[in-house]
Coordinates of C-alpha atoms and ligand atoms in Angstrom, one line a residue:
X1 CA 0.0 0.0 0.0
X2 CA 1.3 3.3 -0.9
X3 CA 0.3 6.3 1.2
X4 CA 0.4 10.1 0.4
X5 CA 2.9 12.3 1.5
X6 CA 4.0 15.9 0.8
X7 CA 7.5 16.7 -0.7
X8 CA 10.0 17.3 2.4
X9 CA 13.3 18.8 2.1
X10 CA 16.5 19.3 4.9
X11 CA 20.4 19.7 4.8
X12 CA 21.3 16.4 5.2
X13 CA 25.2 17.2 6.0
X14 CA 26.7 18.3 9.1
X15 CA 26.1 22.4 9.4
X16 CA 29.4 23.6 10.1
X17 CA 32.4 24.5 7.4
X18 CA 33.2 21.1 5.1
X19 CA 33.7 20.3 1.7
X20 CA 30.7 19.5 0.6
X21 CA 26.8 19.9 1.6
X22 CA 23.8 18.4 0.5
X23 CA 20.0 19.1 0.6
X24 CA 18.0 16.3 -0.2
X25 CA 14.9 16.4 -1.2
X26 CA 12.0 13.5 -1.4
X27 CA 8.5 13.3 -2.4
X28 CA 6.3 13.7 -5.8
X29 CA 7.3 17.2 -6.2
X30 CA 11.2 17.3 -6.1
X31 CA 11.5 17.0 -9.7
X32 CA 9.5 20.2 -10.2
X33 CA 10.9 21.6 -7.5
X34 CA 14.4 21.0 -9.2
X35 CA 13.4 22.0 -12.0
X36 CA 12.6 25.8 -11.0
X37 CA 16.3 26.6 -9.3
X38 CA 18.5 24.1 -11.5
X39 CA 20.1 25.2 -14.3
X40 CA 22.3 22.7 -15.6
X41 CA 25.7 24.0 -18.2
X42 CA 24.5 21.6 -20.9
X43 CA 21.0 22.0 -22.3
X44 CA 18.7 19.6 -20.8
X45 CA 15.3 18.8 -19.3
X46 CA 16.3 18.2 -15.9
X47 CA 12.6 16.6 -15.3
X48 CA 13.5 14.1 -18.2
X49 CA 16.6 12.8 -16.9
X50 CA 17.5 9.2 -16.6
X51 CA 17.2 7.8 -13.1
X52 CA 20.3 7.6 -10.6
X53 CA 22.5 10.1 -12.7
X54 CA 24.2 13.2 -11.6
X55 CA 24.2 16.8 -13.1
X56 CA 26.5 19.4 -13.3
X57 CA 25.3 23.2 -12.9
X58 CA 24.0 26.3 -11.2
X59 CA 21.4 26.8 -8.3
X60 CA 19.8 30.2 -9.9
X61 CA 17.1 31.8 -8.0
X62 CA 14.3 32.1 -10.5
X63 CA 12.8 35.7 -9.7
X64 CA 16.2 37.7 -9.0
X65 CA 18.6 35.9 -11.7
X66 CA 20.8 35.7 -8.5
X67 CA 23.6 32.5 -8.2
X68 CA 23.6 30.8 -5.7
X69 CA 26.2 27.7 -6.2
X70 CA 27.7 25.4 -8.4
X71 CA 26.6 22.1 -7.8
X72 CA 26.1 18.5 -8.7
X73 CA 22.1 17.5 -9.0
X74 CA 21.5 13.8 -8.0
X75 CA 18.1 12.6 -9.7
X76 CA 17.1 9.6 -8.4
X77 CA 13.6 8.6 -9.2
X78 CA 11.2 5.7 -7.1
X79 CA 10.9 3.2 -6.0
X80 CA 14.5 2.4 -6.0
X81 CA 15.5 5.0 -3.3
X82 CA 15.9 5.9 0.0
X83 CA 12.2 6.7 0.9
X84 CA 11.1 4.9 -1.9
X85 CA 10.0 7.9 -3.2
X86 CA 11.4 10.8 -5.9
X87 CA 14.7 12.3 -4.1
X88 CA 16.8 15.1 -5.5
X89 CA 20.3 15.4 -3.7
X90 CA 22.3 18.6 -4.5
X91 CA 25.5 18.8 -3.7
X92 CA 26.8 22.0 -2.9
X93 CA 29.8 23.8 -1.2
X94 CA 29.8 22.9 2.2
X95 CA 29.1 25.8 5.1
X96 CA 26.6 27.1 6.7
X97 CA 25.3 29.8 4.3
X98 CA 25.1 27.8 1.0
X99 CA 23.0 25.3 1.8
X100 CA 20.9 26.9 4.1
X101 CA 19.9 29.3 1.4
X102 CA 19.5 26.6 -1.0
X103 CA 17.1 25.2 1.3
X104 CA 15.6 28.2 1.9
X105 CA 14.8 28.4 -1.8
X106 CA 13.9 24.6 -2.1
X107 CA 11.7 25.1 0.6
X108 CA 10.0 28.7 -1.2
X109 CA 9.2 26.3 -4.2
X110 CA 7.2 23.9 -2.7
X111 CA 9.0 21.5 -0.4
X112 CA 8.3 21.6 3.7
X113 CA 11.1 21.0 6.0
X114 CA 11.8 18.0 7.3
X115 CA 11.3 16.6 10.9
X116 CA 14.3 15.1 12.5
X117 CA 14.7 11.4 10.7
X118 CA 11.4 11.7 8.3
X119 CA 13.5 10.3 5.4
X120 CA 14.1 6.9 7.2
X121 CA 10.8 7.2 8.2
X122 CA 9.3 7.5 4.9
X123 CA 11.3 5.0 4.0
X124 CA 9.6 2.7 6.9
X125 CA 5.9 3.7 5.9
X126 CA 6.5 3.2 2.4
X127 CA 7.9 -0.8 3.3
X128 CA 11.3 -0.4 1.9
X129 CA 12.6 -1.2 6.1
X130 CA 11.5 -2.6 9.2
X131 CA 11.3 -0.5 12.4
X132 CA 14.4 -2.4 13.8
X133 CA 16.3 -1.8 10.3
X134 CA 15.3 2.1 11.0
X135 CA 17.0 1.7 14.6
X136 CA 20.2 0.6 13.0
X137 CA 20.4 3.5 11.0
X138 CA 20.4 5.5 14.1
X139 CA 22.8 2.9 15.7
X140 CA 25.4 3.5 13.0
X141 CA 25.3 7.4 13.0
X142 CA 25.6 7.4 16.8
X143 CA 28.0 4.4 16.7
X144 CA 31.2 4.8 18.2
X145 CA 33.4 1.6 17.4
X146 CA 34.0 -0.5 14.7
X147 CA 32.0 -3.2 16.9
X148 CA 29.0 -1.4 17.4
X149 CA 28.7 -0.5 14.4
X150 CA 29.0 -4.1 13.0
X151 CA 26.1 -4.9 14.9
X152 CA 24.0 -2.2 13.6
X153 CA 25.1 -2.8 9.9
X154 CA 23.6 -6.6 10.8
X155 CA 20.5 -5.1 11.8
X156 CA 20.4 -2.6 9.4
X157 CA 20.7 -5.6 6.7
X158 CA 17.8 -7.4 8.2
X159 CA 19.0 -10.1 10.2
X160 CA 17.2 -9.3 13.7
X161 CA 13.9 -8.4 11.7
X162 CA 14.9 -12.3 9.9
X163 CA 15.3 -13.9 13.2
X164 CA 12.0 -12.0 14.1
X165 CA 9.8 -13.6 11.2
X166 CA 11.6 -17.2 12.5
X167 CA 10.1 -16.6 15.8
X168 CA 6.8 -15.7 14.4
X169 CA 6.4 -18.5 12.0
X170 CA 7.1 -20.3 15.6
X171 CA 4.4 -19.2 17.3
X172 CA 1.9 -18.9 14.1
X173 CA 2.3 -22.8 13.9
X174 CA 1.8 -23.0 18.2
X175 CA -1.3 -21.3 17.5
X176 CA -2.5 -23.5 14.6
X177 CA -2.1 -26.2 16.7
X178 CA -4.2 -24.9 19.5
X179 CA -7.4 -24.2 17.2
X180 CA -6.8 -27.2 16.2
X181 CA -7.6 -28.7 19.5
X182 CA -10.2 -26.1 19.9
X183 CA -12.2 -27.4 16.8
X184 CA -11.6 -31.0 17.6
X185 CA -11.6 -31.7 21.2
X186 CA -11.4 -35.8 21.2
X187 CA -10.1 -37.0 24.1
X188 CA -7.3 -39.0 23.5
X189 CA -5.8 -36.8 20.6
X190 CA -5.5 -34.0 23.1
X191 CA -3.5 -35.2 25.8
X192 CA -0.9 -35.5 22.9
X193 CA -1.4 -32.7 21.5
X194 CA -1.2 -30.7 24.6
X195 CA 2.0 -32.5 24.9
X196 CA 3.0 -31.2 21.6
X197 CA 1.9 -27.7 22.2
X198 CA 4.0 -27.7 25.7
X199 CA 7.2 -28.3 23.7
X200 CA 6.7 -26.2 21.0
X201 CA 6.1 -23.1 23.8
X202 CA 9.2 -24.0 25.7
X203 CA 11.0 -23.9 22.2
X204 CA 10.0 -20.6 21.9
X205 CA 10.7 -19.5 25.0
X206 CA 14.5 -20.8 24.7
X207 CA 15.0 -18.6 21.8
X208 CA 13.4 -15.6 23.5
X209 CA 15.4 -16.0 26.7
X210 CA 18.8 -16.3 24.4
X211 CA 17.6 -13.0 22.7
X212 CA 17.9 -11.3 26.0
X213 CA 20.7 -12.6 27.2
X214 CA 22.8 -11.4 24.8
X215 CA 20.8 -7.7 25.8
X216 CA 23.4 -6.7 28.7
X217 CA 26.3 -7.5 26.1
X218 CA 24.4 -5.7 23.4
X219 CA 23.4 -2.8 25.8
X220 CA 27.8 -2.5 26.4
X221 CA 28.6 -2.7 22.7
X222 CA 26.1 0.0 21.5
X223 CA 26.4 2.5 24.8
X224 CA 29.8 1.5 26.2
X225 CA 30.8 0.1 29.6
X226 CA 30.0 2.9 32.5
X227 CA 33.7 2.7 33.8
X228 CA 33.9 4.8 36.8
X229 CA 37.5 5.8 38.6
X230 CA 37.2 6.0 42.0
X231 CA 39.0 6.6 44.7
X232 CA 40.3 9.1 47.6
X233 CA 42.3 12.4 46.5
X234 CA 45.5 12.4 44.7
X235 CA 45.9 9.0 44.2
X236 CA 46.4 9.0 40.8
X237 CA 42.5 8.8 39.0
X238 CA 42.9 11.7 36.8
X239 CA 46.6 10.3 35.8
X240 CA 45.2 6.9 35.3
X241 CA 43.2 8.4 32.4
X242 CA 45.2 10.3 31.0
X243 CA 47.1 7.3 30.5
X244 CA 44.6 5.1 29.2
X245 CA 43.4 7.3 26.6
X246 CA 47.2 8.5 26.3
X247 CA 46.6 12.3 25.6
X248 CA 46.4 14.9 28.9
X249 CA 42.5 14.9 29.2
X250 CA 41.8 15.9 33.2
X251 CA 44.6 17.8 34.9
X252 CA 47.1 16.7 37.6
X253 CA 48.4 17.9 40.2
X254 CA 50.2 17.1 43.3
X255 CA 47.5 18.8 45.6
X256 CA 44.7 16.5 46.7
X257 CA 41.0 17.8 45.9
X258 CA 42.4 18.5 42.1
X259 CA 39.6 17.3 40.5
X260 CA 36.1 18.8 41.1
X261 CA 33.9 17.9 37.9
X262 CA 33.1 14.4 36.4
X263 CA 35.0 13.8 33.1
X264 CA 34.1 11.6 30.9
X265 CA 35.8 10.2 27.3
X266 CA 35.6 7.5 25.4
X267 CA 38.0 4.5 24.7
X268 CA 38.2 1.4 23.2
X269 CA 39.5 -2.4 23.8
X270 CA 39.0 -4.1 21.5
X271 CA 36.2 -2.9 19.8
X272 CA 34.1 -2.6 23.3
X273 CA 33.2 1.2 23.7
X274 CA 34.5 2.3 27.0
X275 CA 33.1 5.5 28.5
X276 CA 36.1 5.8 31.1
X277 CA 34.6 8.7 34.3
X278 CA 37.4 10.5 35.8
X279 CA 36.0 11.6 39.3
X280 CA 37.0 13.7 42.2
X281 CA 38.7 12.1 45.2
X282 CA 36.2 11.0 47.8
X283 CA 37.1 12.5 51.1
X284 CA 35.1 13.9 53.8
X285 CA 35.2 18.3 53.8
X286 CA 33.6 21.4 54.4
X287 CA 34.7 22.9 51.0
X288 CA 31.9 23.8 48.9
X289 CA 33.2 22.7 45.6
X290 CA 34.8 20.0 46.3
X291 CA 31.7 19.0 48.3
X292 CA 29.9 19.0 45.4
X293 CA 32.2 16.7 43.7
X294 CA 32.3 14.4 46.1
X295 CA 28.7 14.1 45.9
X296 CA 29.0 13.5 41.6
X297 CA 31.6 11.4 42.2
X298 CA 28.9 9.1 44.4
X299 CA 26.3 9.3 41.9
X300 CA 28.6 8.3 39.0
X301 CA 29.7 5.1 40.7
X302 CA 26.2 4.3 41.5
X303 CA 25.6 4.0 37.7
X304 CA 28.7 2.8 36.5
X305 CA 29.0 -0.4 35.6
X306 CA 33.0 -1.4 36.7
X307 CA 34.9 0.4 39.2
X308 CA 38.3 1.0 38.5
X309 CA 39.1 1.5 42.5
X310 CA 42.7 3.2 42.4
X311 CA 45.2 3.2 45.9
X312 CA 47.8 4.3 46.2
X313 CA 51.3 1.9 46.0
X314 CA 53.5 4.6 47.7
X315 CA 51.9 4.5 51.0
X316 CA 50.1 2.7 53.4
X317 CA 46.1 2.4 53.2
X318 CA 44.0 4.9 54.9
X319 CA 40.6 5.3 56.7
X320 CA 39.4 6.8 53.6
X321 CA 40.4 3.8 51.3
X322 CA 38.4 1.4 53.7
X323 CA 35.2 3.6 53.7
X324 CA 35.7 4.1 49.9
X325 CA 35.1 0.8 49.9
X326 CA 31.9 0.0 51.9
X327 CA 30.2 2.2 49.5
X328 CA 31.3 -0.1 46.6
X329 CA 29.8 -3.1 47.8
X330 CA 27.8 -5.1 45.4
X331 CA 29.7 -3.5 42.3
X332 CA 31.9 -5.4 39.3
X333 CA 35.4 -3.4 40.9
X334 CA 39.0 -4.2 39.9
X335 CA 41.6 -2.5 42.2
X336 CA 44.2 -0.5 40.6
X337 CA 47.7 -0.4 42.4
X338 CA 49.1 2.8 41.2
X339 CA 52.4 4.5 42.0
X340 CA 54.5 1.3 42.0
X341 CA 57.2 2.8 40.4
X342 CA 57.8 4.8 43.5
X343 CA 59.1 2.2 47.0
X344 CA 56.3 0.1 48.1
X345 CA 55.1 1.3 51.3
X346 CA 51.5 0.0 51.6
X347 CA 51.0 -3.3 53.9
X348 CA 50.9 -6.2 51.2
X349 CA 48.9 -7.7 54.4
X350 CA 46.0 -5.5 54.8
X351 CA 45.6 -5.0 50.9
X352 CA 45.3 -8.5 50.7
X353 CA 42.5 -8.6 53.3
X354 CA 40.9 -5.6 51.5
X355 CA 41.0 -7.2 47.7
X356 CA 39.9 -10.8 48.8
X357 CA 39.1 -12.7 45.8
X358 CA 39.4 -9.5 43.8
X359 CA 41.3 -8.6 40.5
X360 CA 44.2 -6.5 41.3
X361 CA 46.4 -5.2 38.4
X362 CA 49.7 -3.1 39.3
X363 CA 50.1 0.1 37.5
X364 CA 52.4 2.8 37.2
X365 CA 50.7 6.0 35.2
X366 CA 54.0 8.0 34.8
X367 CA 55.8 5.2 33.9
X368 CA 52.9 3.6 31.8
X369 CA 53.7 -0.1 32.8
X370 CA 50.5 -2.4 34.1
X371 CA 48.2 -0.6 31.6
X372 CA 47.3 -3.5 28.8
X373 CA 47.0 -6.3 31.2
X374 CA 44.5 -3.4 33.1
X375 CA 42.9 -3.5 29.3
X376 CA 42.7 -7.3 29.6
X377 CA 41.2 -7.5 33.0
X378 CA 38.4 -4.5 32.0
X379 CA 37.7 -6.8 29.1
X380 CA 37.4 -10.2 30.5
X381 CA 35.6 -9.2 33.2
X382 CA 33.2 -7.5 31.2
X383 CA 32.6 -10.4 28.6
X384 CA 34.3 -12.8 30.2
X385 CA 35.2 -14.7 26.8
X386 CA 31.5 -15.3 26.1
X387 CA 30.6 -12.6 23.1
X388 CA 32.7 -12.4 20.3
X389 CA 32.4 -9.9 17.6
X390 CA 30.9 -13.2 15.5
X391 CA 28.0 -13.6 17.2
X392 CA 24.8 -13.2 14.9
X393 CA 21.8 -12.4 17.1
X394 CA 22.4 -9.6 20.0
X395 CA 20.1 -7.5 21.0
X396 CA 21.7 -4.2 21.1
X397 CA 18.8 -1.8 21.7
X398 CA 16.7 -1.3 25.3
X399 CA 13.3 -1.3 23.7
X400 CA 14.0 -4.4 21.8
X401 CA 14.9 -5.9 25.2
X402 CA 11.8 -4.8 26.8
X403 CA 9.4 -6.1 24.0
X404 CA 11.3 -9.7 24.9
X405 CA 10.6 -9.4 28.3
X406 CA 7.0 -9.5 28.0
X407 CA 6.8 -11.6 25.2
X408 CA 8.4 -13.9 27.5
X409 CA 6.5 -13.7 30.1
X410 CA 3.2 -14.5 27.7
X411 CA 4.8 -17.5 26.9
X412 CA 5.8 -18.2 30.6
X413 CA 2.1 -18.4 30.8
X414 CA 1.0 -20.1 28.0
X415 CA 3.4 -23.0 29.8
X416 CA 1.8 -22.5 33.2
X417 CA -1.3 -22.4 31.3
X418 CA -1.3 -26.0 29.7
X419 CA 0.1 -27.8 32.5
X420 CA -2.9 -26.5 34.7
X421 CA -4.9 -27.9 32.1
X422 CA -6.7 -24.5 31.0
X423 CA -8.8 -24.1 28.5
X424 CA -7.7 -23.9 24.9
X425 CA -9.3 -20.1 24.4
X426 CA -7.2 -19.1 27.7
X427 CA -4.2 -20.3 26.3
X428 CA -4.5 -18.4 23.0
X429 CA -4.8 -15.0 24.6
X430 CA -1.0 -15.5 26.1
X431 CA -0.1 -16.9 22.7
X432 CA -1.5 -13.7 20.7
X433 CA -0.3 -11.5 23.2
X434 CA 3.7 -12.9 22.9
X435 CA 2.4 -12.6 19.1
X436 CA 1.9 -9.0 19.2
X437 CA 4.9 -8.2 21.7
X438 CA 7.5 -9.4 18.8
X439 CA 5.9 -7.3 16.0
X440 CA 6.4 -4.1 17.7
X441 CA 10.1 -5.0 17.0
X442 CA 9.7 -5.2 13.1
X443 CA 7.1 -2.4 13.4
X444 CA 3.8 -4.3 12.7
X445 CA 2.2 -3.9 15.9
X446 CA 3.9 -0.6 16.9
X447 CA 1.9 2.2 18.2
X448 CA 2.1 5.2 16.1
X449 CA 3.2 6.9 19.2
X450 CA 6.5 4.6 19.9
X451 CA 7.4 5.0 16.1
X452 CA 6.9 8.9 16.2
X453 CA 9.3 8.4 19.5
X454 CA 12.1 6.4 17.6
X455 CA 12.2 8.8 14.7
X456 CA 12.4 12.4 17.1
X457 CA 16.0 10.7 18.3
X458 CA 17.2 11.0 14.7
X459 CA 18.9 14.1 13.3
X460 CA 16.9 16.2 10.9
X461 CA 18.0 15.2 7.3
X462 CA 18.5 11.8 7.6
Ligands
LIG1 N1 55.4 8.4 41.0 C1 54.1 8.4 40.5 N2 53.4 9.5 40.7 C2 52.1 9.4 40.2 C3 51.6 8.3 39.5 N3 50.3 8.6 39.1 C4 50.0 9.8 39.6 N4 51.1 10.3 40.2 C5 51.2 11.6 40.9 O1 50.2 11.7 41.9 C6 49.7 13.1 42.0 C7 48.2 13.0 41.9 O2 47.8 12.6 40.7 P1 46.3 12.9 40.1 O3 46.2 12.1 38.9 O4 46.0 14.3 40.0 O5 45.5 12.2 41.3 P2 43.9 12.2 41.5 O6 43.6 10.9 42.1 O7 43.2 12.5 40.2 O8 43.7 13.3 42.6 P3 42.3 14.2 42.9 O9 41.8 14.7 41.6 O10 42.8 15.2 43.7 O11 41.4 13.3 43.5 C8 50.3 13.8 40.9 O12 51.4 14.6 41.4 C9 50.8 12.7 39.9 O13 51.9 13.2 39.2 C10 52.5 7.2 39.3 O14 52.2 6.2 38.7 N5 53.7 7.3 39.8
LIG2 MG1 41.9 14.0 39.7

């Protein structure tokens, strides 16, 4: 089914100076539209061009004469593109002025601006995606390592809305079994049949309960691991990233209470996205700034997903470093030695005591030793050798994850359901409803107000 839609238009490049920028343009109208501000060097009807070919001339406005740019004019004409509709790219000079006014003048000839991520949503309505192939595109703009976006490039090709459709077909045939029974209850066919039913659910519940496994994974690849450094003042947190990132991101100093404000950056091992958190120095004071980061400092690790708890090699443990600790309880933490360049004065003892069955890695931040096995413990603890980059199904995205959830537990249910011996019409209702969870990952069964949520996160052009 085709639907209607007006002819949109937005700069589709990033506003700022570059080499090149381009309006796009899609919808019935963008030929005409073209037509009135194009004038190409050799003679031609622009309108009457071939599909998917490029053109070489000047944006003229048509009531002052007045040029605007040279440019490049894609045609491409549906249903072979993008939106799966008519889009005009034009290519012009990159900066801020040009293309804005050739959008200005797009837009004064017919075209209506677009909405953040209306191409990829057109582009959705018209069938050319699914909803979870419209996600990836957002997942690779926003992607930040060569892992992540892997992942999103596998969605983006189909293979979680493939896996979807598997699942599906799945539970279309549990269904067909279950009117089956409905139309022909005979007694000694359904106690088999029930039996039949009963396996088939638990098979689909296997494959749902795999899906969201691989979600926490997923959730680390797209967002990056919440890596917070904690630990009491001038132990060496702010040097530790620096090092790690290896350019001088947070200052240092040799006065305790240097840092105030959280910092945050981004690394990678191995293709994990790290979002490392420099914090300030937990100590108890009455300063009012450094207060204040103490109190970040808090917050941050109770989000972070690994603590990188630094200490200090070149003396001996503290009050502080003890009560540091009571507030990590229950979190993933590896303890970083720092300092152990300088003599060794903290009690090998009492840190032993204190890291119990603990990961301990020995570092030195001026000297930069200790820092790639510290890589390999972040990333075995993290994945623990379980996800490779190989994988085919992970759920990368949160509302992906949620939509599992419940459809799991409808077929937790259905399960329940059958071997209480309910009714046939009860068991159906859980069936339709793990049904309908799945399709809001494709898009089938979305509400128009979820989609019109996934598309606002987009930027406007794309
Ligand atoms: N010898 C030696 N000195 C270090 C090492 N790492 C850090 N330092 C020094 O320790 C002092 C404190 O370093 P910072 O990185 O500012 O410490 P911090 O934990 O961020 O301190 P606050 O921000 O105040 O909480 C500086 O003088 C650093 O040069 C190290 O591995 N060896
Ligand atoms: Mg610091």
């Amino acid at each position: 089914m085709e639907m209607e839609f007006d002819t949109i238009a937005a700069i589709s490049t990033f506003p700022g100076e570059a080499g090149i920028g381009i309006v796009r343009i899609s919808g019935d109208e963008a030929l005409e539209i073209i037509s009135k501000i194009f004038r190409p060097f050799r003679k031609k009807d622009i309108k009457s061009v071939k599909s998917h070919t490029i053109h070489y001339g000047h944006i003229v406005d048509p009531e002052t004469g007045e040029v605007y740019d040279e440019v490049l004019v894609t045609v491409m004409r549906k249903p072979n593109t993008y939106t799966r509709e008519d889009v005009v790219e034009i290519n012009c000079h990159g900066g801020i002025v040009v293309s804005s006014k050739i959008l200005e003048l797009v837009l004064k000839h017919g075209a209506r601006l677009a909405e953040p991520g209306e191409f990829t949503k057109r582009a959705f309505l018209n069938g050319r995606i699914d909803l979870s192939q419209a996600e990836a595109v957002i997942d690779i703009i926003t992607s930040k390592t060569m892992l992540a976006n892997r992942y999103a490039q596998k969605q983006l090709a189909g293979v979680l809305g493939q896996k979807m459709k598997d699942l599906k077909n799945k539970i279309m045939e549990l269904l067909s079994h279950l009117l089956a029974l409905i139309d022909f209850p005979e007694e000694d066919v359904e106690e088999l049949e029930r039996e039949e039913i009963k396996r088939r659910a638990k098979d689909i519940l296997n494959d749902i309960e795999y899906l969201i496994a691989s979600s926490e994974s997923g959730r680390i690849i797209r967002e990056g691991l919440k890596t917070a450094i904690i630990g009491k003042p001038n132990v060496g947190k702010s040097s530790l990233l620096n090092a790690l990132l290896k350019q001088n991101r947070a200052i240092v100093t040799d006065i305790p209470g240097t840092t105030r404000d959280v910092i945050e950056e981004y690394m990678n091992i191995k293709g994990i996205p790290i979002k490392l958190i420099d914090t300030a120095g937990i100590r108890h004071t009455d300063e009012l700034v450094e207060k204040i980061g103490v109190e970040k400092s808090k917050e941050v690790l109770a989000e972070a997903d690994l603590i990188l708890f630094v200490l200090d090699a070149s003396r001996d443990l503290t009050k502080e470093d003890y009560e540091i600790f009571d507030i990590l309880s229950g979190k993933n933490i590896i303890f970083v030695l720092n300092k152990v360049d300088l003599p060794k004065k903290i009690d090998e003892e009492e840190l032993k005591k204190l890291v119990g069955n603990g990961i301990i890695v020995e570092v030195s931040t001026v000297e930069r030793t200790g820092l790639d096995k510290l890589e390999s413990e972040i990333y075995n603890l993290v994945f623990k050798g379980k996800v490779s980059a190989t994988e085919e199904e992970i759920i990368t995205n949160a509302r992906h994850r949620e939509v599992l959830i419940n459809a799991k537990k409808h077929m937790e249910s259905v399960i329940e359901a059958i071997e209480k011996g309910y009714s046939e019409d009860l068991i159906t209702i859980d069936v339709n409803g793990a049904l309908n969870e799945i399709g809001k990952i494709t898009g089938e069964t979305a509400t128009e107000d979820v989609i019109n949520q996934i598309f606002e996160r987009f930027c406007v052009g794309k």
